[in-house]
CSV table of C-alpha atoms in Angstrom, one decimal:
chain,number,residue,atom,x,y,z
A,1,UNK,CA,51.0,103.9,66.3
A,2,UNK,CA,50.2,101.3,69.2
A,3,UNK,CA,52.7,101.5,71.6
A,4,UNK,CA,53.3,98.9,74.2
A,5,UNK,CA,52.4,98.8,78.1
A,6,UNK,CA,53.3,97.1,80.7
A,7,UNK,CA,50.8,95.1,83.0
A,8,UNK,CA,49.7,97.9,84.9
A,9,UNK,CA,48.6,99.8,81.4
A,10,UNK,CA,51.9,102.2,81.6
A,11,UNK,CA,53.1,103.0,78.5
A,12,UNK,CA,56.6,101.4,77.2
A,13,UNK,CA,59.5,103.6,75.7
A,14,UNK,CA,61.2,102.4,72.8
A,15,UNK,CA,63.7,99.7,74.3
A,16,UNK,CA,61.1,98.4,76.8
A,17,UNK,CA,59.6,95.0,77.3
A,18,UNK,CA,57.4,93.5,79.8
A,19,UNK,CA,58.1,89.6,80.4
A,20,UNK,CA,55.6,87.2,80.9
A,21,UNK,CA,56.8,86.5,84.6
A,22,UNK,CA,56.6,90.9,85.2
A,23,UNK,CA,60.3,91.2,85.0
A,24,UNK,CA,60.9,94.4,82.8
A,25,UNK,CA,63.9,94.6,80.2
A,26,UNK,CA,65.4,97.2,78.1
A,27,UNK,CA,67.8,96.6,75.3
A,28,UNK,CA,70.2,98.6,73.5
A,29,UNK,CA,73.3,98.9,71.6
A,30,UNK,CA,76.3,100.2,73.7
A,31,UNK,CA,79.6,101.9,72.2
A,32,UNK,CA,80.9,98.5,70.6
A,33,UNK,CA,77.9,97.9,68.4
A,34,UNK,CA,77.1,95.0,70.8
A,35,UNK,CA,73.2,94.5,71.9
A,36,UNK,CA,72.9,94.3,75.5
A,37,UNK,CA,69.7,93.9,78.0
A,38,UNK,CA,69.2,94.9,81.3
A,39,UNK,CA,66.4,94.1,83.9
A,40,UNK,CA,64.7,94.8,87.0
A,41,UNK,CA,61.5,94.0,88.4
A,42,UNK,CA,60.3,97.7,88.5
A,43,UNK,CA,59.7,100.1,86.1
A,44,UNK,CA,59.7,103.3,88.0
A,45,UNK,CA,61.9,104.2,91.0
A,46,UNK,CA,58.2,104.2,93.2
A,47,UNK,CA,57.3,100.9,92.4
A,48,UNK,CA,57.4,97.7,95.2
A,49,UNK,CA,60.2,95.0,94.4
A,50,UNK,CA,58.0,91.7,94.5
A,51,UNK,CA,58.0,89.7,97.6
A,52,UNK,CA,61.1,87.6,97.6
A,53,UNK,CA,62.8,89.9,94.7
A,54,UNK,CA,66.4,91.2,95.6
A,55,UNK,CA,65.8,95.0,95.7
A,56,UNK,CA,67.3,96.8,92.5
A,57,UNK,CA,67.4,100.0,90.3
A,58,UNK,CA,64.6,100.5,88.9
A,59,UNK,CA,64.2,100.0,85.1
A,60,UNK,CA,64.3,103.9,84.1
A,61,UNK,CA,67.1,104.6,86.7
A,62,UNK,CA,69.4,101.5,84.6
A,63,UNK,CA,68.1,103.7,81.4
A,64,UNK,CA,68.9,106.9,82.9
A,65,UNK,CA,72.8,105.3,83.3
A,66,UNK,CA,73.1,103.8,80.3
A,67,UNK,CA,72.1,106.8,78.5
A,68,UNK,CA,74.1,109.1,80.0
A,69,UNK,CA,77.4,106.5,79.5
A,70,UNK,CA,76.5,106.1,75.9
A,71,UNK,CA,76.8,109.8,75.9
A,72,UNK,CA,80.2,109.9,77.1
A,73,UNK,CA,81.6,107.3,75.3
A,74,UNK,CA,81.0,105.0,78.6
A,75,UNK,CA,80.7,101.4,78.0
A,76,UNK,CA,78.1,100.7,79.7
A,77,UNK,CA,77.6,97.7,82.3
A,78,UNK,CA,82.0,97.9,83.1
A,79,UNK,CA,82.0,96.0,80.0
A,80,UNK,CA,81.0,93.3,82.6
A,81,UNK,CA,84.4,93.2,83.6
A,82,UNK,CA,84.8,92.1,87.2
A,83,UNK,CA,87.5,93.6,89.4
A,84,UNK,CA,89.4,90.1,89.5
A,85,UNK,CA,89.3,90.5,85.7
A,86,UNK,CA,90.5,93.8,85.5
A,87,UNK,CA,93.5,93.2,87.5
A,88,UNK,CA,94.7,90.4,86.0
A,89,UNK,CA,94.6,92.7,82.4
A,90,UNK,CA,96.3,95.1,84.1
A,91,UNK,CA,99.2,93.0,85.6
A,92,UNK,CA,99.0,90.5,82.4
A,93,UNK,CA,100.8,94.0,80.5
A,94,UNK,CA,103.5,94.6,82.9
A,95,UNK,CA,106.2,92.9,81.2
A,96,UNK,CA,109.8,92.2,82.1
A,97,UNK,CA,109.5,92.4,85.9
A,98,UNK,CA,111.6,90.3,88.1
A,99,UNK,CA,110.3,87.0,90.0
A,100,UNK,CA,110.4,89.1,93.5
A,101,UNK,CA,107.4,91.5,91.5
A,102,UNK,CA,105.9,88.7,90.0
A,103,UNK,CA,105.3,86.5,93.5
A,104,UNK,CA,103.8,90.4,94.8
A,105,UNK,CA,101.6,90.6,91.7
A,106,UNK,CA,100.4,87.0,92.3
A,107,UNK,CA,100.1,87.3,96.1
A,108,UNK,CA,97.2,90.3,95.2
A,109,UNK,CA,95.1,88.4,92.8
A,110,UNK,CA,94.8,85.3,95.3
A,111,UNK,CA,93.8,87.7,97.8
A,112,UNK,CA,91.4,89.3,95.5
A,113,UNK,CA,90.5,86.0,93.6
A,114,UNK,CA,89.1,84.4,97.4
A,115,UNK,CA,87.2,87.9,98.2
A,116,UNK,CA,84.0,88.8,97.4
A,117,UNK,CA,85.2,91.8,95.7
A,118,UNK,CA,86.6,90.1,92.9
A,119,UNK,CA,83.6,88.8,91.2
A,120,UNK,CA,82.0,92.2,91.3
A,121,UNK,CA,81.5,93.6,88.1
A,122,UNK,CA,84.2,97.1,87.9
A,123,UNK,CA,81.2,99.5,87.5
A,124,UNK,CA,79.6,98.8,90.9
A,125,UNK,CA,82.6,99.8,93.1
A,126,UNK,CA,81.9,103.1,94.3
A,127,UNK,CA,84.4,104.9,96.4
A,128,UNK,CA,82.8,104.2,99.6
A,129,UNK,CA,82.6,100.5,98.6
A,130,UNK,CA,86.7,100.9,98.0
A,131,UNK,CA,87.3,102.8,101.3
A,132,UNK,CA,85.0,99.9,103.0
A,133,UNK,CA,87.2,97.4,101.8
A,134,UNK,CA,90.6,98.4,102.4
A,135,UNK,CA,88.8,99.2,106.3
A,136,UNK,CA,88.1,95.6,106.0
A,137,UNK,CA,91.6,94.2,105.1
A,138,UNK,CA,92.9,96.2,108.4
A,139,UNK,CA,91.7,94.1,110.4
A,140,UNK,CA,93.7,90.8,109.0
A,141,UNK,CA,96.7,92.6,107.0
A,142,UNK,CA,99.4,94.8,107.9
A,143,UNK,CA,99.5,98.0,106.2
A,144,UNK,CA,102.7,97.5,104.3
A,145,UNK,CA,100.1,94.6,102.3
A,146,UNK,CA,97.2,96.9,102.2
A,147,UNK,CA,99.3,98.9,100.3
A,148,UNK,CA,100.7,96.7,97.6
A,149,UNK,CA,96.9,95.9,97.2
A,150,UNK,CA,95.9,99.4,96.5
A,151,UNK,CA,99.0,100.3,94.9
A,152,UNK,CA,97.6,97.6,91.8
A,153,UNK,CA,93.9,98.4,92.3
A,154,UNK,CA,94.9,102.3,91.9
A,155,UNK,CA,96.1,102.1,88.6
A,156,UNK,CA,94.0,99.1,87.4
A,157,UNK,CA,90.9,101.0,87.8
A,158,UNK,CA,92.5,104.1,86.2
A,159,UNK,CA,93.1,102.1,83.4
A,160,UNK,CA,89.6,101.4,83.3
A,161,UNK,CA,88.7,104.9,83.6
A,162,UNK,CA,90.9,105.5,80.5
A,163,UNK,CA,89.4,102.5,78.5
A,164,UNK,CA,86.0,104.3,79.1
A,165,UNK,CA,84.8,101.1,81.0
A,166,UNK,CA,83.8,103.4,84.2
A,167,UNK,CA,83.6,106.9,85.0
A,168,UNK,CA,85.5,107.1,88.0
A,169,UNK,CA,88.9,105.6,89.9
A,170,UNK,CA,87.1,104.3,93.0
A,171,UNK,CA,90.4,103.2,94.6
A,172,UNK,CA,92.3,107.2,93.7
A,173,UNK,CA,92.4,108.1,97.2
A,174,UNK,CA,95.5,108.3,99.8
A,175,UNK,CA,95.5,105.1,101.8
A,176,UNK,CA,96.3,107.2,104.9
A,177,UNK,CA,93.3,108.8,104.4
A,178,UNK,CA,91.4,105.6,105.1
A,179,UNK,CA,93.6,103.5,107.9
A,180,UNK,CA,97.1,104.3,109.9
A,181,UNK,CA,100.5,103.3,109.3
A,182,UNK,CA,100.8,100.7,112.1
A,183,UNK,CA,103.8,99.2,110.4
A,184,UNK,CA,107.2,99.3,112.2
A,185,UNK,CA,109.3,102.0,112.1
A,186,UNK,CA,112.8,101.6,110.3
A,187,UNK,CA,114.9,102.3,112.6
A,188,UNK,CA,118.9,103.0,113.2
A,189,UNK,CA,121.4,102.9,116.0
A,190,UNK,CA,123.3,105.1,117.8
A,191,UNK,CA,127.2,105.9,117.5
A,192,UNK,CA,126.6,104.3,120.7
A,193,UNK,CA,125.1,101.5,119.9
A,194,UNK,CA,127.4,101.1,116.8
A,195,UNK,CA,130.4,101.3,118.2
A,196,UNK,CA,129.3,98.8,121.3
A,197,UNK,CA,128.3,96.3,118.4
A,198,UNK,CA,131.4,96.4,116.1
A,199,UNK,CA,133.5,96.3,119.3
A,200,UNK,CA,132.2,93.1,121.0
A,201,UNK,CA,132.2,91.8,117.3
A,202,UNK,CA,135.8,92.7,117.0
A,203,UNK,CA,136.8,91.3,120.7
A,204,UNK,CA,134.8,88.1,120.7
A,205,UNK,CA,136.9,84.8,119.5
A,206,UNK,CA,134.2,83.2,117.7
A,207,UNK,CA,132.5,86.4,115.8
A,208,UNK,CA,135.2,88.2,115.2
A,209,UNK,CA,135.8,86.8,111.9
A,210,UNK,CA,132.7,88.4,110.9
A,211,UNK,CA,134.2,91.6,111.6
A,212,UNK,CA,135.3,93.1,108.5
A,213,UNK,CA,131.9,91.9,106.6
A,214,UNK,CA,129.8,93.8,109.2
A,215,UNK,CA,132.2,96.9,109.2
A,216,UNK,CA,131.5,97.7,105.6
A,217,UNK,CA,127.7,96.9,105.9
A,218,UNK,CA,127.9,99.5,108.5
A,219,UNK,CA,130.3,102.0,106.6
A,220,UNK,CA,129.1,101.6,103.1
A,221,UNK,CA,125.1,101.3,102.8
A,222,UNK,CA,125.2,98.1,100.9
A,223,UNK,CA,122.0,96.3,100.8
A,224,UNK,CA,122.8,92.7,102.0
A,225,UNK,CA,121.8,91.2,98.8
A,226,UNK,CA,124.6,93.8,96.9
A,227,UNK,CA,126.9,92.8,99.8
A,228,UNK,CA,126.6,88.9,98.9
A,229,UNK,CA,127.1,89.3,95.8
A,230,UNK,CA,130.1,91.3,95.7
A,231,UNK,CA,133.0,89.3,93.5
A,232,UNK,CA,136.3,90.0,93.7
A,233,UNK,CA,136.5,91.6,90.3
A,234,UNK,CA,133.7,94.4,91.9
A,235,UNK,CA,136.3,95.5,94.0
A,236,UNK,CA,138.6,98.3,93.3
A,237,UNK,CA,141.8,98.5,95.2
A,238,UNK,CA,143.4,100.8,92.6
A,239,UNK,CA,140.3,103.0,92.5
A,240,UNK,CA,139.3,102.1,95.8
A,241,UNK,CA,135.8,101.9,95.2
A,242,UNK,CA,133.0,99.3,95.1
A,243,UNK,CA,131.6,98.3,92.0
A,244,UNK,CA,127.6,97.3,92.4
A,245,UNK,CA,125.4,96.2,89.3
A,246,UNK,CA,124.4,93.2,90.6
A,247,UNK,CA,122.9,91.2,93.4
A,248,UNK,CA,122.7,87.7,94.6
A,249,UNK,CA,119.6,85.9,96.3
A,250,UNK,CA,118.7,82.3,96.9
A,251,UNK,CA,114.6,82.0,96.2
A,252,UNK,CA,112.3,78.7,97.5
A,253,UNK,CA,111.7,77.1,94.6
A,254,UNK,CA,114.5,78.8,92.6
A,255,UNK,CA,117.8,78.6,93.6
A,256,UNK,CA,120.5,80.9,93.8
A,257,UNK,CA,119.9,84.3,90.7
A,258,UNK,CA,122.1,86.8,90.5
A,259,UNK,CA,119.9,89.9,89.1
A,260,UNK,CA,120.3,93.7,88.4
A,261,UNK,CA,120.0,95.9,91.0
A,262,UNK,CA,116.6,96.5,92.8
A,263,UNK,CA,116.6,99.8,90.5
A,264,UNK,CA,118.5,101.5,87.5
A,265,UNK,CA,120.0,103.7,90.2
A,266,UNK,CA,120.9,100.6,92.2
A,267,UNK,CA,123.7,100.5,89.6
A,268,UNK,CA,126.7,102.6,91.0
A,269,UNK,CA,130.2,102.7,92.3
A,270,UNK,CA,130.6,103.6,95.9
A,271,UNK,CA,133.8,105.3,97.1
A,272,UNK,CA,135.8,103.2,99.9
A,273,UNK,CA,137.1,104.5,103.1
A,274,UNK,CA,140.5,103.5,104.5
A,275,UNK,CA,138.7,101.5,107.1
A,276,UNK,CA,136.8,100.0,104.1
A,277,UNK,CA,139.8,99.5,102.2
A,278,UNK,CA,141.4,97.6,104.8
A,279,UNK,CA,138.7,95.4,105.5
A,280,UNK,CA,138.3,94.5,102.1
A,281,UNK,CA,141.9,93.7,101.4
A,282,UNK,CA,141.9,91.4,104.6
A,283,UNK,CA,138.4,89.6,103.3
A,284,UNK,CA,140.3,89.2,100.0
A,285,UNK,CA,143.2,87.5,101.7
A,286,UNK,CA,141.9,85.5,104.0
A,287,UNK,CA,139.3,84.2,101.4
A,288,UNK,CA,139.5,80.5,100.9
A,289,UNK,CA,139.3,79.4,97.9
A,290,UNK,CA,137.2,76.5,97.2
A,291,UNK,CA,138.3,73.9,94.7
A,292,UNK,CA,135.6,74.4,92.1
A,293,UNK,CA,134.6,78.3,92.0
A,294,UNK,CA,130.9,78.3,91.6
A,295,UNK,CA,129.8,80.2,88.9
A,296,UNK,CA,126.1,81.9,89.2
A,297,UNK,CA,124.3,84.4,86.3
A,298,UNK,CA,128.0,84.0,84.6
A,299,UNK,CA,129.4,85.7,87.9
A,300,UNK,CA,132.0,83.9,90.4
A,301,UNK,CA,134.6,84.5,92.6
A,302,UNK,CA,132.2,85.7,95.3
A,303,UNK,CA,133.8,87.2,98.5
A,304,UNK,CA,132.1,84.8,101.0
A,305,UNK,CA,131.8,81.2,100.7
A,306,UNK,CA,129.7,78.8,102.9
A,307,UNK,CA,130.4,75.3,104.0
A,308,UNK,CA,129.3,73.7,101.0
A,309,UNK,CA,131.0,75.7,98.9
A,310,UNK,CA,128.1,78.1,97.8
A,311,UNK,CA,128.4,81.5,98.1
A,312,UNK,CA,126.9,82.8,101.4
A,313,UNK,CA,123.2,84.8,101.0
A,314,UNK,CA,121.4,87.3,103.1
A,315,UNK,CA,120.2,84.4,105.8
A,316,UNK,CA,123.6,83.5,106.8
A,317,UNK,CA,124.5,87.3,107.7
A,318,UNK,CA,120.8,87.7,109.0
A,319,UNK,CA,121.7,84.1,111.3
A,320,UNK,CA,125.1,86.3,112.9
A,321,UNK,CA,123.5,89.1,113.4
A,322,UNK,CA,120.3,87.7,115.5
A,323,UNK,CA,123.6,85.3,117.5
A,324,UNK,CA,126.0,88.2,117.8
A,325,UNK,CA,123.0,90.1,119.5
A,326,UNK,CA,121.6,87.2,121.9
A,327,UNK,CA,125.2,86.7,123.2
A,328,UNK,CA,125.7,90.5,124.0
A,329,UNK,CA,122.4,90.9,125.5
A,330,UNK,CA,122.8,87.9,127.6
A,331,UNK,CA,126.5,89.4,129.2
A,332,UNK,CA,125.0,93.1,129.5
A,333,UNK,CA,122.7,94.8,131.6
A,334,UNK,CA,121.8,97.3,128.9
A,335,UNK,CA,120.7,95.7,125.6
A,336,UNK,CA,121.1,96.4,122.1
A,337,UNK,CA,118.1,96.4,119.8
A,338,UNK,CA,117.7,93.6,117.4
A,339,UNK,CA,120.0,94.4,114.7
A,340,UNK,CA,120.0,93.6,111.2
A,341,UNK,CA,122.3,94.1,108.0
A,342,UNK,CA,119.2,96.0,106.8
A,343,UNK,CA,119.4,98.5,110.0
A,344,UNK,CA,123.6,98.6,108.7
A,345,UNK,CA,121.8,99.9,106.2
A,346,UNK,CA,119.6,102.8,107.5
A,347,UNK,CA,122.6,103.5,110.2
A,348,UNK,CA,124.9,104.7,107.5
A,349,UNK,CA,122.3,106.9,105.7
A,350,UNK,CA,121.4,108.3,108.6
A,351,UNK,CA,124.8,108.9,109.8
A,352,UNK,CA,125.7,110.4,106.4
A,353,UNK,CA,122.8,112.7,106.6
A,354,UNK,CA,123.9,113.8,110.3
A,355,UNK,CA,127.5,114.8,108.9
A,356,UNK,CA,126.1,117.1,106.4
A,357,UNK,CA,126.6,115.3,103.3
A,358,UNK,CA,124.8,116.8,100.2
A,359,UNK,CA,121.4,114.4,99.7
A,360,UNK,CA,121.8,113.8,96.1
A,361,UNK,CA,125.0,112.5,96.8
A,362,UNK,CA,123.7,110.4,99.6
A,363,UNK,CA,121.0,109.4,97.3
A,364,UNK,CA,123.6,108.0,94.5
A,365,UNK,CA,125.5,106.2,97.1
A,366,UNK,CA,122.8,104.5,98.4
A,367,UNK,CA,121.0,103.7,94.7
A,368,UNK,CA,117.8,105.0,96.1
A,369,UNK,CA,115.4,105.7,92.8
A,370,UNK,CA,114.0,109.0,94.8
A,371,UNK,CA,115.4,111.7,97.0
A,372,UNK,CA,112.5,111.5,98.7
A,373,UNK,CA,113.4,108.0,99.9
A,374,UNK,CA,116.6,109.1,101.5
A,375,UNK,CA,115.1,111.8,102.8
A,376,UNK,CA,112.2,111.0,104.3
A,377,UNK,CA,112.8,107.1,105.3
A,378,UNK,CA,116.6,106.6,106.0
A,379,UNK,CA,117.0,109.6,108.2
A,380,UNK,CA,116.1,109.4,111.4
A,381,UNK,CA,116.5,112.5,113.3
A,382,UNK,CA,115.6,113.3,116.3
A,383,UNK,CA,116.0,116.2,119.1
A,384,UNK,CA,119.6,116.0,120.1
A,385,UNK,CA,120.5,115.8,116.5
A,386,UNK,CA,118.6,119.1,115.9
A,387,UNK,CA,120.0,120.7,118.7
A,388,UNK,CA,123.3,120.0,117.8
A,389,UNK,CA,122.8,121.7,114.4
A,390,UNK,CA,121.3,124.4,116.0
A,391,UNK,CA,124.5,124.7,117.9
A,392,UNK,CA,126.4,124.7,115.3
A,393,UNK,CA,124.8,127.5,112.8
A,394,UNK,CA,124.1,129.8,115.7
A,395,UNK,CA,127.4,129.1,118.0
A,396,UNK,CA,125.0,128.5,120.8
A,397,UNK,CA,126.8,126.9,124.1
């Protein structure tokens, strides 16, 4: 049998072709039953790439792949699948997710749909090409965005992995591994710092009817889009607690939505004080009633109503919050940090966790999904707190 040689009088295996312009090719038939061709300019790994040729594998080396991913079930090539592709097949079977993860979903394929990454075909990525990247995005993004990023990529890839497009995740490494967490600490306030809010709130004639609303984000954990959309029907005099399986948020291009809670353990009942109680009954009284009760997600009678007779969202509370702080810090020498009804938030859980309370009770009451959550990213402890325990379990002092 004659077998076929290249140029240079090297013999061809089976598979191999010589073009007429030098380029060699090799064809096969990967897992699928499809025929596929690949090429490069050089047959061996020794051989020169041509003068103005874009340096490649050689011929054998693509072989030498392709062989061994045939062998494992591999498709070869990534299926051609680029990384732009792959993600969008990996978000297009996440079904019923809310608009808030769809506008994150979308916000990572435009970033990876205007990058060179995202035409590259899924089998070129290596993990140093990944880690390179992500390096890359440090120096435009903030890390909380990195990490949405790689929290698709991750499992996209590992999908491929599964679908035996590639061999290896590239992107199954630890982010922190890679760059720092420069993103700003969640913080919470002091009793001191508490009690010097609530009281100016409570003592100043054009806040203080804001008062009760910012005691029970301080005294219940509430997130601010379960506090707006508290109805009067979700509060429990008899019981005395605070129904929450809902929340209400106004979206650009939306509208106001009342949806479920941010998770299934969002959805709880959360025992009130008698400070709590008290507030709430005074909120309830001094409600006004607006002539036409608007009705949103087949929920109304919302606790707080703004000018226009809409129920009030997390801006408005954010808007007293950044006022009530400016005017205290403009009549004190010593300031307050900027305070949010999301630091409310982290000040209660914290606070909680001080007092002893048990954490998977602190975790139900504040609807987080995992105890690690509580623990690890609403508790802020630091020495005096430690100290004081100390005290405490030893009688120290």
């Amino acid at each position: 049998m004659v077998r076929r040689k290249d140029n240079r009088g090297r013999v061809l295996n089976d598979g191999e072709t010589q073009r007429t312009d030098g380029r060699y090719a090799y064809q096969y038939t990967d897992v699928l039953g499809n025929r596929k061709v690949v090429y490069s300019w050089k047959l061996l790994p020794s051989d020169k790439t041509p003068s103005g040729k874009r340096k490649d594998l050689s011929l054998r080396e693509k072989e030498k792949q392709i062989t061994a991913d045939l062998n494992s079930g591999i498709v070869p090539c990534g299926g051609n699948m680029t990384v732009l592709e792959l993600v969008e097949k990996y978000i297009s079977q996440k079904t019923g997710v809310k608009h808030s993860t769809k506008v994150n979903y979308q916000f990572i394929i435009n970033i990876i749909k205007n990058d060179v990454i995202g035409a590259e075909r899924i089998d070129k990525i290596k993990l140093s090409d990944a880690k390179d990247w992500i390096i890359s995005l440090s120096n435009s993004r903030g890390y909380s965005s990195i990490r949405a990023i790689h929290s698709v990529l991750n499992p996209a890839f590992k999908m491929a992995v599964e679908n035996d497009l590639i061999r290896k995740n590239p992107f199954d490494f630890k982010l922190s591994t890679v760059i720092s967490n420069d993103s700003k600490t969640r913080q919470s306030l002091t009793v001191e710092q508490e009690q010097q809010f609530l009281e100016f709130v409570k003592n100043d004639n054009h806040f203080n009817k804001y008062y009760d609303g910012i005691f029970v984000l301080f005294n219940t954990g509430l997130r601010v889009s379960e506090f707006c959309g508290l109805t009067l029907s979700d509060i429990d005099f008899k019981n005395r607690k605070i129904i929450i399986d809902h929340q209400l948020q106004r979206r650009y291009g939306i509208g106001y939505e009342v949806t479920s809670t941010k998770t299934s353990c969002g959805t709880r009942e959360i025992p009130m004080t008698n400070e709590v109680y008290e507030c709430f009954k005074r909120i309830v009284k001094n409600r006004e009633n607006p002539k036409i009760e608007p009705i949103i997600g087949g929920k109304s009678g919302f606790l707080f109503i703004d000018k226009n007779n809409m129920p009030k969202v997390a801006m408005h509370w954010e808007k007293y919050f950044q006022e009530i702080c400016a005017k205290y810090n403009n009549s004190h020498t010593i300031q307050l940090p900027e305070i949010t009804p999301h630091i409310c938030r982290h000040t209660f859980c914290s606070n909680m966790a001080k007092s002893g309370m048990n954490p998977k009770t602190l975790q139900y009451i504040m609807g987080h999904s995992s105890i690690n959550v509580t623990l690890n990213t609403y508790t802020h402890i630091n020495f005096e707190n430690a100290q004081e325990e100390m005290m405490k379990i030893h009688k120290w002092g």
